[in-house]
PDB file of N, CA and C in Angstrom:
ATOM      1  N   ASP A   1      30.439 -45.005  -5.022  1.00 52.00           N
ATOM      2  CA  ASP A   1      30.131 -43.532  -4.719  1.00 52.00           C
ATOM      3  C   ASP A   1      31.030 -42.474  -4.515  1.00 52.00           C
ATOM      4  N   LYS A   2      32.015 -42.995  -3.757  1.00 49.00           N
ATOM      5  CA  LYS A   2      33.232 -42.045  -3.524  1.00 49.00           C
ATOM      6  C   LYS A   2      34.059 -41.964  -4.738  1.00 49.00           C
ATOM      7  N   LEU A   3      33.945 -42.864  -5.551  1.00 49.00           N
ATOM      8  CA  LEU A   3      34.826 -42.644  -7.094  1.00 49.00           C
ATOM      9  C   LEU A   3      34.018 -41.561  -7.900  1.00 49.00           C
ATOM     10  N   ASN A   4      32.699 -41.736  -7.909  1.00 49.00           N
ATOM     11  CA  ASN A   4      31.881 -40.739  -8.536  1.00 49.00           C
ATOM     12  C   ASN A   4      32.143 -39.307  -8.248  1.00 49.00           C
ATOM     13  N   GLN A   5      32.186 -39.043  -6.732  1.00 49.00           N
ATOM     14  CA  GLN A   5      32.332 -37.932  -6.088  1.00 49.00           C
ATOM     15  C   GLN A   5      33.684 -37.299  -6.389  1.00 49.00           C
ATOM     16  N   SER A   6      34.788 -38.246  -6.446  1.00 47.00           N
ATOM     17  CA  SER A   6      36.005 -37.865  -6.580  1.00 47.00           C
ATOM     18  C   SER A   6      36.189 -37.217  -8.067  1.00 47.00           C
ATOM     19  N   SER A   7      35.682 -37.896  -9.055  1.00 56.00           N
ATOM     20  CA  SER A   7      35.884 -37.631 -10.508  1.00 56.00           C
ATOM     21  C   SER A   7      34.989 -36.175 -10.813  1.00 56.00           C
ATOM     22  N   GLY A   8      33.775 -36.220 -10.032  1.00 53.00           N
ATOM     23  CA  GLY A   8      33.055 -34.940 -10.220  1.00 53.00           C
ATOM     24  C   GLY A   8      33.841 -33.635  -9.479  1.00 53.00           C
ATOM     25  N   LEU A   9      34.430 -33.792  -8.448  1.00 44.00           N
ATOM     26  CA  LEU A   9      35.420 -32.793  -7.810  1.00 44.00           C
ATOM     27  C   LEU A   9      36.675 -32.561  -8.821  1.00 44.00           C
ATOM     28  N   LYS A  10      37.123 -33.526  -9.457  1.00 55.00           N
ATOM     29  CA  LYS A  10      38.128 -33.222 -10.352  1.00 55.00           C
ATOM     30  C   LYS A  10      37.686 -32.502 -11.632  1.00 55.00           C
ATOM     31  N   ARG A  11      36.589 -32.762 -11.921  1.00 61.00           N
ATOM     32  CA  ARG A  11      35.931 -31.791 -13.051  1.00 61.00           C
ATOM     33  C   ARG A  11      35.733 -30.519 -12.489  1.00 61.00           C
ATOM     34  N   GLN A  12      35.144 -30.241 -11.621  1.00 57.00           N
ATOM     35  CA  GLN A  12      34.931 -28.899 -11.032  1.00 57.00           C
ATOM     36  C   GLN A  12      36.307 -28.130 -10.749  1.00 57.00           C
ATOM     37  N   VAL A  13      37.211 -28.862 -10.218  1.00 51.00           N
ATOM     38  CA  VAL A  13      38.433 -28.135 -10.160  1.00 51.00           C
ATOM     39  C   VAL A  13      39.261 -27.924 -11.432  1.00 51.00           C
ATOM     40  N   GLY A  14      38.910 -28.855 -12.381  1.00 79.00           N
ATOM     41  CA  GLY A  14      39.431 -28.608 -13.867  1.00 79.00           C
ATOM     42  C   GLY A  14      38.708 -27.295 -14.531  1.00 79.00           C
ATOM     43  N   ALA A  15      37.418 -27.148 -14.208  1.00 84.00           N
ATOM     44  CA  ALA A  15      36.629 -26.196 -14.846  1.00 84.00           C
ATOM     45  C   ALA A  15      37.172 -24.816 -14.220  1.00 84.00           C
ATOM     46  N   LEU A  16      37.411 -24.930 -13.054  1.00 85.00           N
ATOM     47  CA  LEU A  16      37.757 -23.622 -12.356  1.00 85.00           C
ATOM     48  C   LEU A  16      39.415 -23.240 -12.911  1.00 85.00           C
ATOM     49  N   ASN A  17      39.986 -24.204 -12.909  1.00 89.00           N
ATOM     50  CA  ASN A  17      41.252 -23.928 -13.658  1.00 89.00           C
ATOM     51  C   ASN A  17      41.277 -23.413 -14.970  1.00 89.00           C
ATOM     52  N   VAL A  18      40.432 -23.719 -15.801  1.00 91.00           N
ATOM     53  CA  VAL A  18      40.283 -23.234 -17.177  1.00 91.00           C
ATOM     54  C   VAL A  18      39.486 -21.861 -17.167  1.00 91.00           C
ATOM     55  N   ILE A  19      38.588 -21.742 -16.357  1.00 92.00           N
ATOM     56  CA  ILE A  19      37.984 -20.253 -16.182  1.00 92.00           C
ATOM     57  C   ILE A  19      39.098 -19.353 -15.652  1.00 92.00           C
ATOM     58  N   ASP A  20      39.915 -19.715 -14.683  1.00 92.00           N
ATOM     59  CA  ASP A  20      40.987 -18.663 -14.290  1.00 92.00           C
ATOM     60  C   ASP A  20      41.870 -18.453 -15.289  1.00 92.00           C
ATOM     61  N   LEU A  21      42.447 -19.509 -16.064  1.00 91.00           N
ATOM     62  CA  LEU A  21      43.443 -19.297 -17.193  1.00 91.00           C
ATOM     63  C   LEU A  21      42.684 -18.223 -18.224  1.00 91.00           C
ATOM     64  N   ALA A  22      41.377 -18.568 -18.458  1.00 92.00           N
ATOM     65  CA  ALA A  22      40.741 -17.727 -19.453  1.00 92.00           C
ATOM     66  C   ALA A  22      40.540 -16.386 -19.109  1.00 92.00           C
ATOM     67  N   LYS A  23      40.473 -16.183 -17.802  1.00 90.00           N
ATOM     68  CA  LYS A  23      40.393 -14.616 -17.410  1.00 90.00           C
ATOM     69  C   LYS A  23      41.753 -14.181 -17.431  1.00 90.00           C
ATOM     70  N   LYS A  24      42.881 -14.843 -17.025  1.00 88.00           N
ATOM     71  CA  LYS A  24      44.158 -14.145 -17.117  1.00 88.00           C
ATOM     72  C   LYS A  24      44.244 -13.892 -18.279  1.00 88.00           C
ATOM     73  N   PHE A  25      44.097 -14.663 -19.464  1.00 88.00           N
ATOM     74  CA  PHE A  25      44.412 -14.395 -20.970  1.00 88.00           C
ATOM     75  C   PHE A  25      43.575 -13.247 -21.225  1.00 88.00           C
ATOM     76  N   LEU A  26      42.305 -13.227 -20.919  1.00 86.00           N
ATOM     77  CA  LEU A  26      41.600 -11.948 -21.452  1.00 86.00           C
ATOM     78  C   LEU A  26      42.246 -10.584 -20.937  1.00 86.00           C
ATOM     79  N   ASN A  27      42.615 -10.811 -19.476  1.00 82.00           N
ATOM     80  CA  ASN A  27      43.175  -9.469 -18.842  1.00 82.00           C
ATOM     81  C   ASN A  27      44.529  -9.063 -19.671  1.00 82.00           C
ATOM     82  N   GLU A  28      45.312 -10.228 -20.089  1.00 78.00           N
ATOM     83  CA  GLU A  28      46.518  -9.925 -20.695  1.00 78.00           C
ATOM     84  C   GLU A  28      46.422  -9.333 -22.219  1.00 78.00           C
ATOM     85  N   GLU A  29      45.501 -10.166 -22.957  1.00 70.00           N
ATOM     86  CA  GLU A  29      45.304  -9.730 -24.408  1.00 70.00           C
ATOM     87  C   GLU A  29      44.093  -8.602 -24.781  1.00 70.00           C
ATOM     88  N   HIS A  30      43.249  -8.599 -23.954  1.00 60.00           N
ATOM     89  CA  HIS A  30      42.137  -7.629 -24.235  1.00 60.00           C
ATOM     90  C   HIS A  30      41.878  -6.807 -22.805  1.00 60.00           C
ATOM     91  N   GLN A  31      42.997  -6.023 -22.528  1.00 56.00           N
ATOM     92  CA  GLN A  31      42.833  -5.027 -21.494  1.00 56.00           C
ATOM     93  C   GLN A  31      41.639  -4.105 -21.804  1.00 56.00           C
ATOM     94  N   THR A  32      41.663  -3.349 -23.129  1.00 52.00           N
ATOM     95  CA  THR A  32      40.732  -2.222 -23.303  1.00 52.00           C
ATOM     96  C   THR A  32      39.308  -3.106 -23.372  1.00 52.00           C
ATOM     97  N   GLY A  33      39.100  -4.376 -23.887  1.00 52.00           N
ATOM     98  CA  GLY A  33      37.796  -5.028 -23.834  1.00 52.00           C
ATOM     99  C   GLY A  33      37.266  -5.827 -22.749  1.00 52.00           C
ATOM    100  N   ILE A  34      38.239  -5.721 -21.643  1.00 56.00           N
ATOM    101  CA  ILE A  34      37.990  -7.065 -20.740  1.00 56.00           C
ATOM    102  C   ILE A  34      36.639  -6.752 -19.905  1.00 56.00           C
ATOM    103  N   LYS A  35      36.228  -5.465 -19.794  1.00 71.00           N
ATOM    104  CA  LYS A  35      34.892  -5.450 -19.267  1.00 71.00           C
ATOM    105  C   LYS A  35      33.852  -5.597 -19.985  1.00 71.00           C
ATOM    106  N   LYS A  36      34.106  -5.759 -21.268  1.00 85.00           N
ATOM    107  CA  LYS A  36      32.992  -6.411 -22.344  1.00 85.00           C
ATOM    108  C   LYS A  36      33.000  -7.867 -22.432  1.00 85.00           C
ATOM    109  N   LEU A  37      34.034  -8.422 -22.074  1.00 89.00           N
ATOM    110  CA  LEU A  37      34.020 -10.042 -22.127  1.00 89.00           C
ATOM    111  C   LEU A  37      34.155 -10.516 -20.695  1.00 89.00           C
ATOM    112  N   GLU A  38      33.249 -11.682 -20.581  1.00 90.00           N
ATOM    113  CA  GLU A  38      33.070 -12.257 -19.246  1.00 90.00           C
ATOM    114  C   GLU A  38      33.172 -13.837 -19.393  1.00 90.00           C
ATOM    115  N   VAL A  39      34.102 -14.482 -18.735  1.00 92.00           N
ATOM    116  CA  VAL A  39      34.032 -16.059 -18.856  1.00 92.00           C
ATOM    117  C   VAL A  39      32.556 -16.479 -18.076  1.00 92.00           C
ATOM    118  N   LEU A  40      32.014 -17.353 -18.525  1.00 93.00           N
ATOM    119  CA  LEU A  40      30.697 -17.809 -17.969  1.00 93.00           C
ATOM    120  C   LEU A  40      30.852 -19.328 -17.368  1.00 93.00           C
ATOM    121  N   SER A  41      31.366 -19.923 -18.379  1.00 94.00           N
ATOM    122  CA  SER A  41      31.668 -21.440 -17.884  1.00 94.00           C
ATOM    123  C   SER A  41      32.425 -22.319 -18.760  1.00 94.00           C
ATOM    124  N   PHE A  42      32.842 -23.582 -18.204  1.00 93.00           N
ATOM    125  CA  PHE A  42      33.485 -24.476 -19.018  1.00 93.00           C
ATOM    126  C   PHE A  42      32.883 -25.748 -18.751  1.00 93.00           C
ATOM    127  N   LYS A  43      32.529 -26.369 -19.791  1.00 92.00           N
ATOM    128  CA  LYS A  43      31.718 -27.749 -19.684  1.00 92.00           C
ATOM    129  C   LYS A  43      32.073 -28.698 -20.972  1.00 92.00           C
ATOM    130  N   ASP A  44      32.602 -29.807 -20.791  1.00 92.00           N
ATOM    131  CA  ASP A  44      32.767 -30.707 -22.016  1.00 92.00           C
ATOM    132  C   ASP A  44      33.765 -30.207 -23.015  1.00 92.00           C
ATOM    133  N   GLY A  45      34.665 -29.416 -22.657  1.00 93.00           N
ATOM    134  CA  GLY A  45      35.644 -28.930 -23.731  1.00 93.00           C
ATOM    135  C   GLY A  45      35.195 -27.819 -24.280  1.00 93.00           C
ATOM    136  N   VAL A  46      34.078 -27.085 -23.825  1.00 95.00           N
ATOM    137  CA  VAL A  46      33.621 -25.877 -24.409  1.00 95.00           C
ATOM    138  C   VAL A  46      33.786 -24.735 -23.213  1.00 95.00           C
ATOM    139  N   LEU A  47      34.555 -23.713 -23.573  1.00 96.00           N
ATOM    140  CA  LEU A  47      34.442 -22.516 -23.038  1.00 96.00           C
ATOM    141  C   LEU A  47      33.628 -21.512 -23.203  1.00 96.00           C
ATOM    142  N   LYS A  48      32.688 -21.105 -22.477  1.00 96.00           N
ATOM    143  CA  LYS A  48      31.525 -20.169 -22.764  1.00 96.00           C
ATOM    144  C   LYS A  48      31.929 -18.693 -22.233  1.00 96.00           C
ATOM    145  N   ILE A  49      31.897 -17.738 -23.230  1.00 95.00           N
ATOM    146  CA  ILE A  49      32.224 -16.541 -22.878  1.00 95.00           C
ATOM    147  C   ILE A  49      31.033 -15.499 -23.334  1.00 95.00           C
ATOM    148  N   VAL A  50      30.833 -14.503 -22.479  1.00 94.00           N
ATOM    149  CA  VAL A  50      29.510 -13.537 -22.716  1.00 94.00           C
ATOM    150  C   VAL A  50      30.153 -12.090 -23.183  1.00 94.00           C
ATOM    151  N   SER A  51      29.939 -11.748 -24.124  1.00 93.00           N
ATOM    152  CA  SER A  51      30.401 -10.410 -24.597  1.00 93.00           C
ATOM    153  C   SER A  51      29.255  -9.224 -24.865  1.00 93.00           C
ATOM    154  N   THR A  52      29.475  -8.186 -24.260  1.00 92.00           N
ATOM    155  CA  THR A  52      28.549  -6.842 -24.607  1.00 92.00           C
ATOM    156  C   THR A  52      28.792  -6.180 -25.488  1.00 92.00           C
ATOM    157  N   SER A  53      29.860  -6.573 -26.364  1.00 90.00           N
ATOM    158  CA  SER A  53      30.392  -5.751 -27.450  1.00 90.00           C
ATOM    159  C   SER A  53      30.581  -6.723 -28.580  1.00 90.00           C
ATOM    160  N   SER A  54      30.159  -6.461 -29.804  1.00 91.00           N
ATOM    161  CA  SER A  54      30.262  -7.100 -30.926  1.00 91.00           C
ATOM    162  C   SER A  54      31.760  -7.202 -31.453  1.00 91.00           C
ATOM    163  N   ILE A  55      32.303  -6.141 -31.171  1.00 90.00           N
ATOM    164  CA  ILE A  55      33.686  -5.614 -31.708  1.00 90.00           C
ATOM    165  C   ILE A  55      34.638  -6.545 -30.758  1.00 90.00           C
ATOM    166  N   ALA A  56      34.514  -6.451 -29.473  1.00 88.00           N
ATOM    167  CA  ALA A  56      35.315  -7.397 -28.560  1.00 88.00           C
ATOM    168  C   ALA A  56      35.116  -8.863 -28.948  1.00 88.00           C
ATOM    169  N   ALA A  57      34.011  -9.201 -29.140  1.00 91.00           N
ATOM    170  CA  ALA A  57      33.581 -10.713 -29.539  1.00 91.00           C
ATOM    171  C   ALA A  57      34.405 -11.087 -30.970  1.00 91.00           C
ATOM    172  N   ALA A  58      34.352 -10.165 -31.982  1.00 91.00           N
ATOM    173  CA  ALA A  58      35.067 -10.408 -33.142  1.00 91.00           C
ATOM    174  C   ALA A  58      36.574 -10.510 -32.831  1.00 91.00           C
ATOM    175  N   GLU A  59      37.094  -9.566 -32.239  1.00 89.00           N
ATOM    176  CA  GLU A  59      38.480  -9.636 -31.806  1.00 89.00           C
ATOM    177  C   GLU A  59      38.923 -10.958 -31.083  1.00 89.00           C
ATOM    178  N   LEU A  60      38.087 -11.359 -30.134  1.00 91.00           N
ATOM    179  CA  LEU A  60      38.356 -12.811 -29.505  1.00 91.00           C
ATOM    180  C   LEU A  60      38.117 -13.939 -30.449  1.00 91.00           C
ATOM    181  N   LYS A  61      37.178 -13.736 -31.425  1.00 92.00           N
ATOM    182  CA  LYS A  61      36.953 -14.773 -32.287  1.00 92.00           C
ATOM    183  C   LYS A  61      38.073 -14.999 -33.238  1.00 92.00           C
ATOM    184  N   MET A  62      38.851 -13.882 -33.598  1.00 92.00           N
ATOM    185  CA  MET A  62      39.979 -13.909 -34.519  1.00 92.00           C
ATOM    186  C   MET A  62      41.282 -14.567 -33.648  1.00 92.00           C
ATOM    187  N   GLN A  63      41.231 -14.259 -32.378  1.00 91.00           N
ATOM    188  CA  GLN A  63      42.275 -15.095 -31.560  1.00 91.00           C
ATOM    189  C   GLN A  63      41.880 -16.412 -31.148  1.00 91.00           C
ATOM    190  N   GLU A  64      40.873 -17.111 -31.432  1.00 93.00           N
ATOM    191  CA  GLU A  64      40.374 -18.199 -30.765  1.00 93.00           C
ATOM    192  C   GLU A  64      41.354 -19.224 -30.848  1.00 93.00           C
ATOM    193  N   ASN A  65      42.010 -19.636 -31.890  1.00 95.00           N
ATOM    194  CA  ASN A  65      43.162 -20.732 -31.969  1.00 95.00           C
ATOM    195  C   ASN A  65      44.019 -20.309 -30.782  1.00 95.00           C
ATOM    196  N   GLN A  66      44.799 -19.062 -30.919  1.00 93.00           N
ATOM    197  CA  GLN A  66      45.738 -18.645 -30.003  1.00 93.00           C
ATOM    198  C   GLN A  66      45.241 -18.928 -28.466  1.00 93.00           C
ATOM    199  N   PHE A  67      43.966 -18.537 -28.308  1.00 93.00           N
ATOM    200  CA  PHE A  67      43.544 -18.731 -26.883  1.00 93.00           C
ATOM    201  C   PHE A  67      43.336 -20.023 -26.396  1.00 93.00           C
ATOM    202  N   ILE A  68      42.599 -20.988 -27.404  1.00 95.00           N
ATOM    203  CA  ILE A  68      42.588 -22.270 -27.035  1.00 95.00           C
ATOM    204  C   ILE A  68      44.098 -23.020 -26.811  1.00 95.00           C
ATOM    205  N   ASN A  69      45.011 -22.731 -27.736  1.00 95.00           N
ATOM    206  CA  ASN A  69      46.340 -23.198 -27.456  1.00 95.00           C
ATOM    207  C   ASN A  69      47.070 -22.859 -26.184  1.00 95.00           C
ATOM    208  N   TYR A  70      46.958 -21.550 -25.740  1.00 93.00           N
ATOM    209  CA  TYR A  70      47.076 -20.811 -24.495  1.00 93.00           C
ATOM    210  C   TYR A  70      46.813 -21.664 -23.625  1.00 93.00           C
ATOM    211  N   LEU A  71      45.442 -21.935 -23.389  1.00 93.00           N
ATOM    212  CA  LEU A  71      44.779 -22.662 -22.479  1.00 93.00           C
ATOM    213  C   LEU A  71      45.137 -24.294 -22.266  1.00 93.00           C
ATOM    214  N   ASN A  72      45.301 -24.746 -23.409  1.00 92.00           N
ATOM    215  CA  ASN A  72      45.855 -26.364 -23.353  1.00 92.00           C
ATOM    216  C   ASN A  72      47.296 -26.428 -23.104  1.00 92.00           C
ATOM    217  N   LYS A  73      48.064 -25.486 -23.470  1.00 92.00           N
ATOM    218  CA  LYS A  73      49.464 -25.486 -23.209  1.00 92.00           C
ATOM    219  C   LYS A  73      49.779 -25.254 -21.532  1.00 92.00           C
ATOM    220  N   ALA A  74      48.890 -24.317 -21.004  1.00 91.00           N
ATOM    221  CA  ALA A  74      49.045 -23.981 -19.639  1.00 91.00           C
ATOM    222  C   ALA A  74      48.311 -25.434 -18.720  1.00 91.00           C
ATOM    223  N   LEU A  75      47.413 -25.783 -19.400  1.00 88.00           N
ATOM    224  CA  LEU A  75      46.769 -27.252 -18.777  1.00 88.00           C
ATOM    225  C   LEU A  75      47.440 -28.417 -19.103  1.00 88.00           C
ATOM    226  N   LYS A  76      48.403 -28.318 -19.761  1.00 89.00           N
ATOM    227  CA  LYS A  76      49.470 -29.711 -20.283  1.00 89.00           C
ATOM    228  C   LYS A  76      48.317 -30.658 -21.076  1.00 89.00           C
ATOM    229  N   GLY A  77      47.371 -30.415 -21.841  1.00 87.00           N
ATOM    230  CA  GLY A  77      46.706 -31.315 -22.418  1.00 87.00           C
ATOM    231  C   GLY A  77      45.569 -30.609 -23.474  1.00 87.00           C
ATOM    232  N   SER A  78      44.827 -31.511 -24.139  1.00 90.00           N
ATOM    233  CA  SER A  78      43.975 -30.976 -25.162  1.00 90.00           C
ATOM    234  C   SER A  78      42.495 -31.017 -24.302  1.00 90.00           C
ATOM    235  N   VAL A  79      42.527 -30.023 -23.469  1.00 90.00           N
ATOM    236  CA  VAL A  79      41.263 -29.803 -22.641  1.00 90.00           C
ATOM    237  C   VAL A  79      40.197 -29.108 -23.182  1.00 90.00           C
ATOM    238  N   VAL A  80      40.581 -27.854 -23.847  1.00 94.00           N
ATOM    239  CA  VAL A  80      39.564 -26.787 -24.306  1.00 94.00           C
ATOM    240  C   VAL A  80      39.546 -27.170 -25.876  1.00 94.00           C
ATOM    241  N   LYS A  81      38.308 -27.608 -26.172  1.00 95.00           N
ATOM    242  CA  LYS A  81      38.042 -27.791 -27.606  1.00 95.00           C
ATOM    243  C   LYS A  81      37.554 -26.716 -28.394  1.00 95.00           C
ATOM    244  N   LYS A  82      36.677 -25.938 -27.894  1.00 96.00           N
ATOM    245  CA  LYS A  82      35.899 -24.755 -28.671  1.00 96.00           C
ATOM    246  C   LYS A  82      35.670 -23.612 -27.664  1.00 96.00           C
ATOM    247  N   ILE A  83      35.667 -22.453 -28.239  1.00 96.00           N
ATOM    248  CA  ILE A  83      35.189 -21.346 -27.415  1.00 96.00           C
ATOM    249  C   ILE A  83      33.783 -20.835 -28.075  1.00 96.00           C
ATOM    250  N   TYR A  84      32.856 -20.755 -27.244  1.00 96.00           N
ATOM    251  CA  TYR A  84      31.500 -20.216 -27.605  1.00 96.00           C
ATOM    252  C   TYR A  84      31.437 -18.787 -27.114  1.00 96.00           C
ATOM    253  N   ILE A  85      31.201 -17.931 -27.820  1.00 95.00           N
ATOM    254  CA  ILE A  85      30.829 -16.312 -27.447  1.00 95.00           C
ATOM    255  C   ILE A  85      29.449 -16.139 -27.821  1.00 95.00           C
ATOM    256  N   VAL A  86      28.961 -15.777 -26.678  1.00 95.00           N
ATOM    257  CA  VAL A  86      27.635 -15.413 -26.755  1.00 95.00           C
ATOM    258  C   VAL A  86      27.570 -13.761 -26.364  1.00 95.00           C
ATOM    259  N   LEU A  87      26.893 -13.011 -27.454  1.00 94.00           N
ATOM    260  CA  LEU A  87      26.430 -11.580 -27.390  1.00 94.00           C
ATOM    261  C   LEU A  87      25.207 -11.211 -26.652  1.00 94.00           C
ATOM    262  N   GLN A  88      25.369 -10.428 -25.841  1.00 92.00           N
ATOM    263  CA  GLN A  88      24.317  -9.959 -24.970  1.00 92.00           C
ATOM    264  C   GLN A  88      23.836  -8.353 -25.168  1.00 92.00           C
TER     265      GLN A  88
END
């Protein structure tokens, strides 16, 4: 049981690290659109982002590979596999 709790905790900490790094990237790269992009969650290699602007979503989609590379380099591994952008 302790082993399962430990790995669950590591996953949560890992997800929080991914989310924090994603927010940092968005602040640096999308200063004008940051209010239109919100990091929602990270699970099973998929980072979910909500956008209230189709333009901001399209810009982010064009930078998807750069974004994934930035995150994985900072995390020292192939952690983020895909970015899923949801329009609201």
